[in-house]
Coordinates of C-alpha atoms in Angstrom, one line a residue:
Chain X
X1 CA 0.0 0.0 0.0
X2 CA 2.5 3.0 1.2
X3 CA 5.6 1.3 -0.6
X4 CA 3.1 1.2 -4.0
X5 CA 2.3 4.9 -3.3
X6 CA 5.9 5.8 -3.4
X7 CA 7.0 3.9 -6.1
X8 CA 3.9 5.6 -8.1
X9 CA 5.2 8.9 -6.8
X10 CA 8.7 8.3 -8.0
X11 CA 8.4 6.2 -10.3
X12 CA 8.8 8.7 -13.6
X13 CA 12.0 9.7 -12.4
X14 CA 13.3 6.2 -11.5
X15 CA 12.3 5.0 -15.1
X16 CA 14.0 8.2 -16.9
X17 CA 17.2 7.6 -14.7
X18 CA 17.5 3.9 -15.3
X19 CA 17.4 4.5 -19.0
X20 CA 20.2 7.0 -18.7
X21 CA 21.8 4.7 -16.6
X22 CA 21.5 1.8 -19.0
X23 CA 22.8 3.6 -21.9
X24 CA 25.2 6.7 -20.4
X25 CA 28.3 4.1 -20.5
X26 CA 28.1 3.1 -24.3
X27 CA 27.0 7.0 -25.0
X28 CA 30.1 7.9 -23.1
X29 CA 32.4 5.2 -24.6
X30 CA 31.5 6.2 -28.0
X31 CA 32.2 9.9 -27.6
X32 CA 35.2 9.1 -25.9
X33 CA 37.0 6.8 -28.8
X34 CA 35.0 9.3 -31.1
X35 CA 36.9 12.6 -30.3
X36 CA 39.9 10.2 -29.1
X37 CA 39.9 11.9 -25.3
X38 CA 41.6 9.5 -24.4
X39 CA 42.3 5.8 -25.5
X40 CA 39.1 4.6 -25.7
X41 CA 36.2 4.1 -23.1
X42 CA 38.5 3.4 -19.9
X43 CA 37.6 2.5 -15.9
X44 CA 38.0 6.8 -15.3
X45 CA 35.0 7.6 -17.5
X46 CA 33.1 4.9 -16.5
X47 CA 33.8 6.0 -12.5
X48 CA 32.8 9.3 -13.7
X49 CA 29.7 8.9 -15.5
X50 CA 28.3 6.4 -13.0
X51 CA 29.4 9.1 -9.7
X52 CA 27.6 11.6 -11.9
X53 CA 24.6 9.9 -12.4
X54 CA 24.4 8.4 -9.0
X55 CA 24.8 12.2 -7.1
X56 CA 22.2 13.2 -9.4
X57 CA 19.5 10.3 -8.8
X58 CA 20.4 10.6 -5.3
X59 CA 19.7 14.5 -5.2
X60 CA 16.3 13.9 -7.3
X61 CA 15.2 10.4 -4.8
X62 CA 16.3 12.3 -1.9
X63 CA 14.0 15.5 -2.9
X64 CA 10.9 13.8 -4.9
X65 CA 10.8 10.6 -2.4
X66 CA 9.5 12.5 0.9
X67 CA 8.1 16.2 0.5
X68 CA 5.0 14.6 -1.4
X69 CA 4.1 13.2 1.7
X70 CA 4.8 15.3 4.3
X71 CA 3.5 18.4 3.4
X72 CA 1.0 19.9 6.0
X73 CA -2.3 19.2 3.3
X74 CA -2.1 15.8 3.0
X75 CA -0.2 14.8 6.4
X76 CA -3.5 14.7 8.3
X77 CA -4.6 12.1 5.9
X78 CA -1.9 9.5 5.9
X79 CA -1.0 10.5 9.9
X80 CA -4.6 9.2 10.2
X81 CA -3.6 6.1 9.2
X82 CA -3.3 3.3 11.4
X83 CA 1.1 3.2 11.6
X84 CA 3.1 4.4 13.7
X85 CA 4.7 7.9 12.0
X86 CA 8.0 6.3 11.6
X87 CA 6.6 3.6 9.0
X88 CA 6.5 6.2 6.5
X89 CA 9.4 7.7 7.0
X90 CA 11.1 4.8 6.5
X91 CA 9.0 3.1 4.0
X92 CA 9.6 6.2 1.8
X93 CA 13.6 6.0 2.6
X94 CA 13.3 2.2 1.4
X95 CA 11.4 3.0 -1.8
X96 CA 14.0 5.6 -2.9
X97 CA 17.1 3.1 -1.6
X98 CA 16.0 0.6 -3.9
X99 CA 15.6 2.8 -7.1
X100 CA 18.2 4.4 -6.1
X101 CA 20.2 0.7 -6.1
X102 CA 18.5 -0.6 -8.9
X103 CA 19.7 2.8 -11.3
X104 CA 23.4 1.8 -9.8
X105 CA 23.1 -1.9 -10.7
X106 CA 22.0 -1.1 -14.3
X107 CA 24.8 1.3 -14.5
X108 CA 27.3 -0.9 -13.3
X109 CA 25.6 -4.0 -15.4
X110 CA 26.1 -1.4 -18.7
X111 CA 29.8 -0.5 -18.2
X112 CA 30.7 -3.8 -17.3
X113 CA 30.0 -5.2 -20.4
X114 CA 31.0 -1.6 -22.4
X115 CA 34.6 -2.0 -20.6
X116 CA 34.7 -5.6 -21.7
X117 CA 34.1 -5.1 -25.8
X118 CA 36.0 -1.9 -26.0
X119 CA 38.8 -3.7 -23.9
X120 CA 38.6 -7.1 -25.8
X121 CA 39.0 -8.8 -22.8
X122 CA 36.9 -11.5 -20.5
X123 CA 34.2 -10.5 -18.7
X124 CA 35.2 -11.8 -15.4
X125 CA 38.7 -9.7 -15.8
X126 CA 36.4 -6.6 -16.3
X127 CA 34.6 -7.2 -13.7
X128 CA 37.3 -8.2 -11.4
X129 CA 39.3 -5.0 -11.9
X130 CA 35.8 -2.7 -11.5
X131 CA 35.8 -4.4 -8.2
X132 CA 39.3 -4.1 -7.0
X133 CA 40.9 -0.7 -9.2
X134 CA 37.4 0.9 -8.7
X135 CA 36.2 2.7 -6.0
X136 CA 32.6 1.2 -6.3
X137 CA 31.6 0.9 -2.8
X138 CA 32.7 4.8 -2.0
X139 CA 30.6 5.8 -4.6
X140 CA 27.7 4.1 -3.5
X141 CA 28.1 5.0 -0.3
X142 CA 28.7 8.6 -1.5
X143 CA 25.3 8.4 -2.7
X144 CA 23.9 7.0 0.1
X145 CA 24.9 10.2 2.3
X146 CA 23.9 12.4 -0.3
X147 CA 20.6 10.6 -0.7
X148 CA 20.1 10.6 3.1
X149 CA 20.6 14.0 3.8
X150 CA 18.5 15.4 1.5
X151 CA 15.8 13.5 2.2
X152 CA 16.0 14.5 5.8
X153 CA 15.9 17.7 5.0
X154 CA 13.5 17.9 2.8
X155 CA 11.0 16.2 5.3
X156 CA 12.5 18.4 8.0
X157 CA 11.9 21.7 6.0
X158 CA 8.8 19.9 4.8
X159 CA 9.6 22.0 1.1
X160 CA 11.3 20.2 -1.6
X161 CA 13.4 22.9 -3.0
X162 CA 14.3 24.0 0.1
X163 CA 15.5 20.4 1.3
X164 CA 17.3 19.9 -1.9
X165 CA 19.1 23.4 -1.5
X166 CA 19.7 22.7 2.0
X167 CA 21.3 19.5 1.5
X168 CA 23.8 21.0 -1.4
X169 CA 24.4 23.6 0.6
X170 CA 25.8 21.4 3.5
X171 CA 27.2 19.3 1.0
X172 CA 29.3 22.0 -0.4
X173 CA 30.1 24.0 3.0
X174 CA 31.7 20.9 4.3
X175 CA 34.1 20.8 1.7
X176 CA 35.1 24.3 1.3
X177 CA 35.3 24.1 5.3
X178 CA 37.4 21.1 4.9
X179 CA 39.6 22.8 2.2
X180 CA 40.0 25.8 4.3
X181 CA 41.1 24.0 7.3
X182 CA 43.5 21.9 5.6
X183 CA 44.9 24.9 4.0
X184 CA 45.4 27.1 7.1
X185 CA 46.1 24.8 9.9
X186 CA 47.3 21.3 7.7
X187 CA 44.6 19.1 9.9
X188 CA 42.8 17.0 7.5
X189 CA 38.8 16.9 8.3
X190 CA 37.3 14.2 7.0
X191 CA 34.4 14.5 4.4
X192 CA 32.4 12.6 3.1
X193 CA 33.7 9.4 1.9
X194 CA 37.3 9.6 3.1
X195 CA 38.8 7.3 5.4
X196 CA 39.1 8.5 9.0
X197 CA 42.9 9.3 10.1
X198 CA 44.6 5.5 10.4
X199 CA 41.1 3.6 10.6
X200 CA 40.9 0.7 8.2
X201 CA 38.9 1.6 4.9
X202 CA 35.6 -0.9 6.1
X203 CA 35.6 1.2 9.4
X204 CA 35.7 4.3 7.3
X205 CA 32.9 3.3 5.0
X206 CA 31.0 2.3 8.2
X207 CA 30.8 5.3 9.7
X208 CA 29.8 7.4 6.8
X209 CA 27.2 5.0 6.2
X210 CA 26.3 4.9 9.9
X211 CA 26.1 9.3 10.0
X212 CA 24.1 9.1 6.2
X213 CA 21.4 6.6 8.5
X214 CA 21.7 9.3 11.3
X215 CA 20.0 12.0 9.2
X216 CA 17.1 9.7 8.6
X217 CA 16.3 9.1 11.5
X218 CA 16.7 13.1 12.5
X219 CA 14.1 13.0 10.0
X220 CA 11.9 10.5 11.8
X221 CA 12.3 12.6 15.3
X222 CA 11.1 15.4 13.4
X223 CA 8.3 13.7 11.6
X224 CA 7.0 12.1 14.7
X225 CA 7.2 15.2 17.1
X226 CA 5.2 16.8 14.3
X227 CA 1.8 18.6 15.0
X228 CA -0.3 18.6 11.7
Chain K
X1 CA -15.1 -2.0 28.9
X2 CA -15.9 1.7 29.0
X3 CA -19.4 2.9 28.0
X4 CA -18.2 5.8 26.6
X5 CA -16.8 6.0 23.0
X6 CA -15.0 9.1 23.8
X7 CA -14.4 10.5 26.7
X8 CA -11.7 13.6 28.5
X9 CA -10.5 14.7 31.5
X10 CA -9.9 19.0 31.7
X11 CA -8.2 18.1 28.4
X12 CA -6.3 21.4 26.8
X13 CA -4.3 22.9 24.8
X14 CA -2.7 26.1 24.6
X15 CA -0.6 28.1 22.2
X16 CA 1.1 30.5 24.2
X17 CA -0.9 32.6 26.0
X18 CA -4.2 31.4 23.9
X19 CA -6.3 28.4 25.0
X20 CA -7.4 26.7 22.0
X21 CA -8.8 23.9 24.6
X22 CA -9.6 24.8 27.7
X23 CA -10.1 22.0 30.0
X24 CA -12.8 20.1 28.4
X25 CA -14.8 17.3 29.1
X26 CA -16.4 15.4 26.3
X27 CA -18.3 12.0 27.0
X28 CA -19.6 10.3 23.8
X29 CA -21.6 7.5 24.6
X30 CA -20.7 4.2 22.2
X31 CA -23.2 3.8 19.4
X32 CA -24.7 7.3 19.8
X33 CA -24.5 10.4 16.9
X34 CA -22.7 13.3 19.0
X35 CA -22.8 16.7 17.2
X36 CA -19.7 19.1 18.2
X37 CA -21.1 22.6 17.8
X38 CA -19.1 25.6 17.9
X39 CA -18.3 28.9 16.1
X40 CA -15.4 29.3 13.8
X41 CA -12.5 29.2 16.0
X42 CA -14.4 27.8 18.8
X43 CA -11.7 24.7 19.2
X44 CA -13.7 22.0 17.6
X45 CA -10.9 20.8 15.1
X46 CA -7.9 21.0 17.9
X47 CA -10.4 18.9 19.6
X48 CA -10.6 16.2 17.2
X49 CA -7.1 16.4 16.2
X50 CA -5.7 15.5 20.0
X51 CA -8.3 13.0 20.0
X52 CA -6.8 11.2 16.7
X53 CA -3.1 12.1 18.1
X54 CA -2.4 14.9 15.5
X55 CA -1.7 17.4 17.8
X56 CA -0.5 16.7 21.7
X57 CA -2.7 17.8 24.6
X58 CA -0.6 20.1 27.0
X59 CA -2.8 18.8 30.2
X60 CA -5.9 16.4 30.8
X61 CA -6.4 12.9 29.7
X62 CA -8.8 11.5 27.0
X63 CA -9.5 8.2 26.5
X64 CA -11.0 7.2 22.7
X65 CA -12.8 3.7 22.3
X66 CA -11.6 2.7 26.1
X67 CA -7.8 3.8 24.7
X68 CA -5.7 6.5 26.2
X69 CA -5.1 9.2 22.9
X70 CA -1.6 9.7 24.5
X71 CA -0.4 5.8 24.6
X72 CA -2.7 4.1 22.2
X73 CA -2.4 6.2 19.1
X74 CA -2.1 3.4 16.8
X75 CA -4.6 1.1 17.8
X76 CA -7.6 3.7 18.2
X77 CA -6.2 4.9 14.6
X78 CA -7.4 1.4 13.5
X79 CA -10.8 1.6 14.3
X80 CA -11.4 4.8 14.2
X81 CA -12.5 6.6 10.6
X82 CA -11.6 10.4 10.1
X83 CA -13.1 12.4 7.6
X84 CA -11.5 16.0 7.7
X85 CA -12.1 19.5 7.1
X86 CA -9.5 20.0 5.0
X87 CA -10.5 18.0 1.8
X88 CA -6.9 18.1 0.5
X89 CA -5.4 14.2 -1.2
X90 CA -2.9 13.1 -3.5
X91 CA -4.4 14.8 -6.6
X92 CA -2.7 12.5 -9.2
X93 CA -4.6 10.0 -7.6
X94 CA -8.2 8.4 -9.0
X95 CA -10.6 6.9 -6.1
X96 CA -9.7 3.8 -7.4
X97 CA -6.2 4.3 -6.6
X98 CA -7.0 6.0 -3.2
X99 CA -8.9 2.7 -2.9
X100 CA -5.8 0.4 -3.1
X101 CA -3.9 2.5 -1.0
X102 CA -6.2 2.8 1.8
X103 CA -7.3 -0.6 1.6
X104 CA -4.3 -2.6 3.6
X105 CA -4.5 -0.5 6.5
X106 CA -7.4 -1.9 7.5
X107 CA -8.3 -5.2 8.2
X108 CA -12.5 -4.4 8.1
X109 CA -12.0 -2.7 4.9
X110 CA -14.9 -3.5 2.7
X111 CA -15.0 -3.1 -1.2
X112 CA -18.5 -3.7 -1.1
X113 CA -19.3 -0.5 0.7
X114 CA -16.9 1.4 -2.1
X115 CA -19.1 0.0 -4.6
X116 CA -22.5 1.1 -2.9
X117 CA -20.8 4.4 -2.3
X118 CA -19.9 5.5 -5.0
X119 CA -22.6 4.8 -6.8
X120 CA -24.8 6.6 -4.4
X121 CA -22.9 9.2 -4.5
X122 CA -21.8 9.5 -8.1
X123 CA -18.2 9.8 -7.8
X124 CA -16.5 9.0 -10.5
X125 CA -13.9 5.9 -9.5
X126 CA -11.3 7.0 -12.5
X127 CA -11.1 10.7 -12.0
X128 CA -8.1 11.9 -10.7
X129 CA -8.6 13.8 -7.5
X130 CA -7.1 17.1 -8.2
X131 CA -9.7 16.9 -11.8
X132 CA -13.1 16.3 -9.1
X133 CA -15.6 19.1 -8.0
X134 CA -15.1 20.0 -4.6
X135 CA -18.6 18.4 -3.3
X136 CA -17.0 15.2 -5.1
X137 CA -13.8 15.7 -3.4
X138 CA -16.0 15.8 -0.1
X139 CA -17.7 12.5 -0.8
X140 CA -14.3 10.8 -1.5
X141 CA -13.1 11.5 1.8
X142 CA -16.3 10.2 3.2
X143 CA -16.7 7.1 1.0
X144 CA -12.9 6.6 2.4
X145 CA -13.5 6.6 6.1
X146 CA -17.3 5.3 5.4
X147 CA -15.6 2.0 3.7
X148 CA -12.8 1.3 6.7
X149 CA -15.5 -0.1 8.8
X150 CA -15.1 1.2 11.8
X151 CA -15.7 1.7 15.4
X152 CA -15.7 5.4 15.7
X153 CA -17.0 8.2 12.7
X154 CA -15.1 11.4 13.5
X155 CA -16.2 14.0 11.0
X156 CA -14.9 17.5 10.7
X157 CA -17.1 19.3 9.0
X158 CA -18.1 16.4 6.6
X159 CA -20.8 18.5 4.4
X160 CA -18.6 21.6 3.5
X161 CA -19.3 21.8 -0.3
X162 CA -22.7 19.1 -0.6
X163 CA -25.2 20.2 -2.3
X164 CA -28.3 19.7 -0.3
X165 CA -28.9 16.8 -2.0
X166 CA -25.7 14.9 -1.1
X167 CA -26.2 15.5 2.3
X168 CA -29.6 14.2 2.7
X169 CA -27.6 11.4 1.2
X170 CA -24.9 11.5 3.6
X171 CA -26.9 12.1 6.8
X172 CA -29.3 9.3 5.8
X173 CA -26.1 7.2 5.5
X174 CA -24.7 8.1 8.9
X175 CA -28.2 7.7 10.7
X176 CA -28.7 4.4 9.4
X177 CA -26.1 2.1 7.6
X178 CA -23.7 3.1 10.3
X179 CA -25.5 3.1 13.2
X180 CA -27.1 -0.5 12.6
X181 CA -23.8 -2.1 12.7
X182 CA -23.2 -0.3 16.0
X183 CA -20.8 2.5 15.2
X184 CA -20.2 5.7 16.9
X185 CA -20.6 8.9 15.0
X186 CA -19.3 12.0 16.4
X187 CA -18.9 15.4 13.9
X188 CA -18.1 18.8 14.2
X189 CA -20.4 20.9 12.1
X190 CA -21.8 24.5 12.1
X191 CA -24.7 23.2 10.5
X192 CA -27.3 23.2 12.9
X193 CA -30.3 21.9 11.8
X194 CA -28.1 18.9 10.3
X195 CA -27.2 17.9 14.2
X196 CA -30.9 18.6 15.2
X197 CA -32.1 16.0 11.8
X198 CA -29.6 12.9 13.0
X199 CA -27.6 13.6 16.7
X200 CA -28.7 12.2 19.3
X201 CA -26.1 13.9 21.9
X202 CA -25.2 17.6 21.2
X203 CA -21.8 19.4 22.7
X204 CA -21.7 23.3 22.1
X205 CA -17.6 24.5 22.4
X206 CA -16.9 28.2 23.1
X207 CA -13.4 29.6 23.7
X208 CA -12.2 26.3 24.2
X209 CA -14.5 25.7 26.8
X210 CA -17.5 22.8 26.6
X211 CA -20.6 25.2 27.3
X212 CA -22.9 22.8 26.8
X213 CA -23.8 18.8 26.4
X214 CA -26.8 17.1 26.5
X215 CA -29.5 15.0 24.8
X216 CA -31.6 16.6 22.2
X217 CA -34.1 14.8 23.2
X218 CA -33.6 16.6 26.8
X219 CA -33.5 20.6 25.1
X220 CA -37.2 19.5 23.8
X221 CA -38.4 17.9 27.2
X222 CA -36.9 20.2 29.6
X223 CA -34.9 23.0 28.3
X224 CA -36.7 26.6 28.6
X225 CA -35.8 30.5 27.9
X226 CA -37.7 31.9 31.3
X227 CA -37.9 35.7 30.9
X228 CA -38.4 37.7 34.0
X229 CA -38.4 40.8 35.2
X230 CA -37.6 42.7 38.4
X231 CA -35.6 43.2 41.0
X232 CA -32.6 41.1 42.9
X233 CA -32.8 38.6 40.1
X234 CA -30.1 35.8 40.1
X235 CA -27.3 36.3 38.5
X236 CA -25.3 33.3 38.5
X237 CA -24.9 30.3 36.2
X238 CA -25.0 26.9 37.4
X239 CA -26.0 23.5 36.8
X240 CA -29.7 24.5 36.4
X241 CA -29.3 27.8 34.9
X242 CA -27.2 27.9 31.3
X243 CA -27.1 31.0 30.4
X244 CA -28.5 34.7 31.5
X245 CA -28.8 37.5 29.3
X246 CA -29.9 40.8 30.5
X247 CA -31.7 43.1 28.5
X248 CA -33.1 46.3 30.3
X249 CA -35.1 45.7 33.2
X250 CA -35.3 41.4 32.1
X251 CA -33.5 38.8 32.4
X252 CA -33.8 36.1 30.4
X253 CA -32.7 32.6 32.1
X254 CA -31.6 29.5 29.7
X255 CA -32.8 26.3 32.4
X256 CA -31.8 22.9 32.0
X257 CA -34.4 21.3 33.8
X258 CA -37.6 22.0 36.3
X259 CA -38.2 25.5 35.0
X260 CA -41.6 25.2 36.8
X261 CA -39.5 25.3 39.9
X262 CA -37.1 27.8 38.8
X263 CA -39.8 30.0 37.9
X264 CA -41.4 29.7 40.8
X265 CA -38.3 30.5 43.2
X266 CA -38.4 33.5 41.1
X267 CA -42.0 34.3 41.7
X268 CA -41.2 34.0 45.1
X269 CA -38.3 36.3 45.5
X270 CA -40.6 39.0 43.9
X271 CA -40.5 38.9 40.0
X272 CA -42.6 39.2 37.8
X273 CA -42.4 36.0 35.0
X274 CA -43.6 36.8 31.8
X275 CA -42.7 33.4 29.5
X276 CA -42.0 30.1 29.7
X277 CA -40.8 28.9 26.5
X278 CA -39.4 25.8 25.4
X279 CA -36.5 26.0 23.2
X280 CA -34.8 24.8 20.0
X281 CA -31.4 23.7 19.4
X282 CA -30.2 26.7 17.7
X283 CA -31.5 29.3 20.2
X284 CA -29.6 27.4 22.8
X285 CA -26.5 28.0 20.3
X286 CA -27.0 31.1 20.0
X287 CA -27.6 32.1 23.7
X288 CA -24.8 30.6 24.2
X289 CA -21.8 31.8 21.9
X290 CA -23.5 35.0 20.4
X291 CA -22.3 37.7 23.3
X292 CA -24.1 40.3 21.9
X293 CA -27.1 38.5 23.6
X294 CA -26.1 39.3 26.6
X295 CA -25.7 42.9 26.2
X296 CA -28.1 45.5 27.0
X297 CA -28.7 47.2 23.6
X298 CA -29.9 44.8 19.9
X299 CA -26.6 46.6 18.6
X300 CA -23.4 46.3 20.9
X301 CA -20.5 46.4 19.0
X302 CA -21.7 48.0 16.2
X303 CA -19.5 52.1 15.6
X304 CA -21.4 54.7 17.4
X305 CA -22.6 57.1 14.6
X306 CA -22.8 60.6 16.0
X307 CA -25.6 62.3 13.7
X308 CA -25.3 66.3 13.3

């Protein structure tokens, strides 16, 4: 019922996204061997069209995915419902998760097998080297944190635009803040995926994906102290 | 398990310095139509919305269906239909969509009823909402909460934007197919003579405050305007006396019961009694929460005008 509701609410985007997503690495591949940018489609355009598309389905989830539901007209209706408030929060979250996986499955599915004809070589290798050269899991979680924090604040501020302009804002602050800090006093701040001072890189990735969860559930504290 | 289908304790709530709800006590007995009265303003909705856990009470108690509205939020949200005065849904949505997606979150849901619905009341099932008249976005909302079959009706407001017709339809509806299976209606409404046609139990709200609750049946059996004049006259409300209005040398006394007695305690203490009348629901309303009543000229408030 609620996960169907999403899904219908976000559904256009998804299906425009994974389309891109299924066809931006041979698109890219071409162009690139086209206007010879460099030798051929390699792993650094394929890491870069699929962190691109990613940060911008995760913007779009993070912004469509909640603020249709929590706006004050038609909270009184589904607050009515018989869930606790937190169900929705997190059924919404879900919804836009698993879109937001699907679109990087598709993506990864495409360039696998793009890397592996322009490359001549076995699909297994390909994929082998994706796995190991490529920093797939950073992107992904990446996008998970930038997915996260705007949907929180788009429930929090209860205004799409606002959430979404919220979110890029903090998104942007913390690495100009980062910059600046390493530049004046040489102490390295971590942002956003990179690895905390000596901790292994699973640690790392543990934590970020831990603080990205942290903002939902801001967003459920919010949502359920609420007063429609 | 409690008699009442809804019932508070000095329940309030304030916003700052204003008391939406001031410390009322509502008891709506189970299987009985309860209309909530009140003036724009009055606190009717914050009412209802504690009562359905939208907003929190800052003091008293309520208990909904035997459940306390603080602990038990969830479970009287599953037996407990709300239609409310905002009629605002998804508007990409059709009713046959609102349908599915109201459907699995509740367990008594019956398709049936959608079906009788919405052909009594016309709606068209494949319309998207935002694309229906408002008096068809009304009757969604009600074919909605009319099809969860449940315990406890609340209605805000349910016949902004029917045309006459459609709430014949609707209070026909709530006087009958709900109350034979045993369910509690209880609606706010401004519509008076819609609460006198169905309700069995009437609440008037002022200010946040409960000014009145009774029986109908009780304002046509024992309620009377007694009009007397003289001196010394009583001037204090209580559990007899609902209201007094002066007007010159009168008073006029709203009683709740034995205004033979009343009138006679008047006699006594010298007046002079010039009516006995009984009363109707709306000039109870209107003693009650028009203050102009109680003012000495027919137009307090109104700008001196200072002819030449």
């Amino acid at each position: 019922m609620y996960f169907w509701k999403c899904w219908r609410d976000t559904r256009s985007f998804a299906l425009v996204f994974l389309v891109l997503a299924a066809s931006a690495m041979p698109v890219t591949a071409l162009v690139s061997k086209g206007i010879n940018l460099q030798e051929g489609f390699g792993p650094g355009a394929f890491l870069s069209t699929f962190a691109l598309i990613l940060f911008v389905v995760a913007l779009g989830l993070g912004t469509i995915g909640a603020i249709q539901e929590f706006t004050d007209k038609t909270a009184h209706f589904l607050f009515t419902k018989p869930r606790p408030r937190f169900y929705f929060v997190w059924a919404g979250w879900v919804v836009g998760c698993a879109e937001l996986l699907a679109i990087a499955l598709v993506n990864v599915l495409t360039g696998w097998l793009t890397l592996a004809y322009y490359g001549k070589t076995p699909l297994w290798s390909v994929l082998f080297g994706l796995l190991t050269k490529l920093d797939i899991a950073g992107v992904l979680i990446y996008t998970l944190f930038v997915y996260c924090l705007t949907y929180a604040m788009t429930v929090v501020l209860r205004n799409g635009l606002k959430g979404l302009g919220a979110s890029m804002g903090i998104i942007i602050g913390l690495a100009m803040i980062a910059a600046a800090v390493r530049a004046r006093w040489q102490v390295d701040v971590p942002i956003p995926v990179e690895h905390f001072g000596s901790l292994p890189i699973v640690a790392s990735n543990l934590i970020w994906i831990f603080v990205a969860l942290l903002f939902v559930f801001a967003a459920q504290l919010v949502v359920e102290r609420a007063e429609i | 398990m409690s008699e009442l289908a809804i019932g508070t304790a000095s329940l309030a709530r304030t916003y700052g310095a204003i008391h939406a709800v001031d410390g009322i006590n509502l008891s709506v007995p189970r299987g009985a139509i309860y209309g909530f009265l009140g003036r724009n303003g009055a606190g009717k909705t914050t009412t209802i919305k504690m009562l359905l856990g939208l907003i929190r009470p800052t003091a008293g108690s309520g208990r909904v269906l035997g459940m306390d509205i603080r602990s038990h939020n969830v479970a009287i949200l599953q037996r407990t239909a709300f239609v409310s005065e905002k009629k605002t849904l998804y508007p990409s949505l059709t009713l046959c969509d609102l349908v599915r997606f109201s459907r699995g979150f509740y367990p008594t849901w019956s398709d049936s009823a959608v079906e009788k619905y919405a052909r009594l009341f016309e709606i068209p099932m494949k319309q998207r909402f935002e694309k229906l008249s408002n008096g068809n976005q009304t009757k969604v909302f009600l074919l909605l909460a009319l099809a969860q079959g449940a315990d406890l009706l609340i209605l805000d407001e349910p016949t902004t934007a029917l045309d006459p017709v459609s709430v014949d339809q609707l209070l026909h509806v709530l006087a009958e197919d709900t109350l034979d299976r045993g369910c509690t209606i209880f609606f706010s409404s401004h519509q008076l003579e819609e609460v006198e046609q169905i309700a069995e139990y009437a609440g008037i709200i002022d200010h946040g405050k409960l000014v009145m609750e009774c029986r109908l049946d009780d304002i046509k059996s024992e309620f009377r305007l007694i009009t007397a004049a003289g001196n010394f006259l009583p001037a204090q409300i209580s559990s007899q006396v609902l209201s007094i209005d002066v007007e010159g040398n009168f008073r006029r006394y709203v009683v709740t019961k034995d205004a033979e007695g009343f009138a006679a305690g008047l006699s006594r203490n010298g007046a002079t009694v010039t009516g006995i009348v009984p009363l109707s629901l709306r000039e109870i309303f209107l003693h009650l929460v028009r203050k102009e009543m109680s003012c000495t000229s027919g137009n307090v408030g109104a700008t001196p005008v200072h002819l030449p």
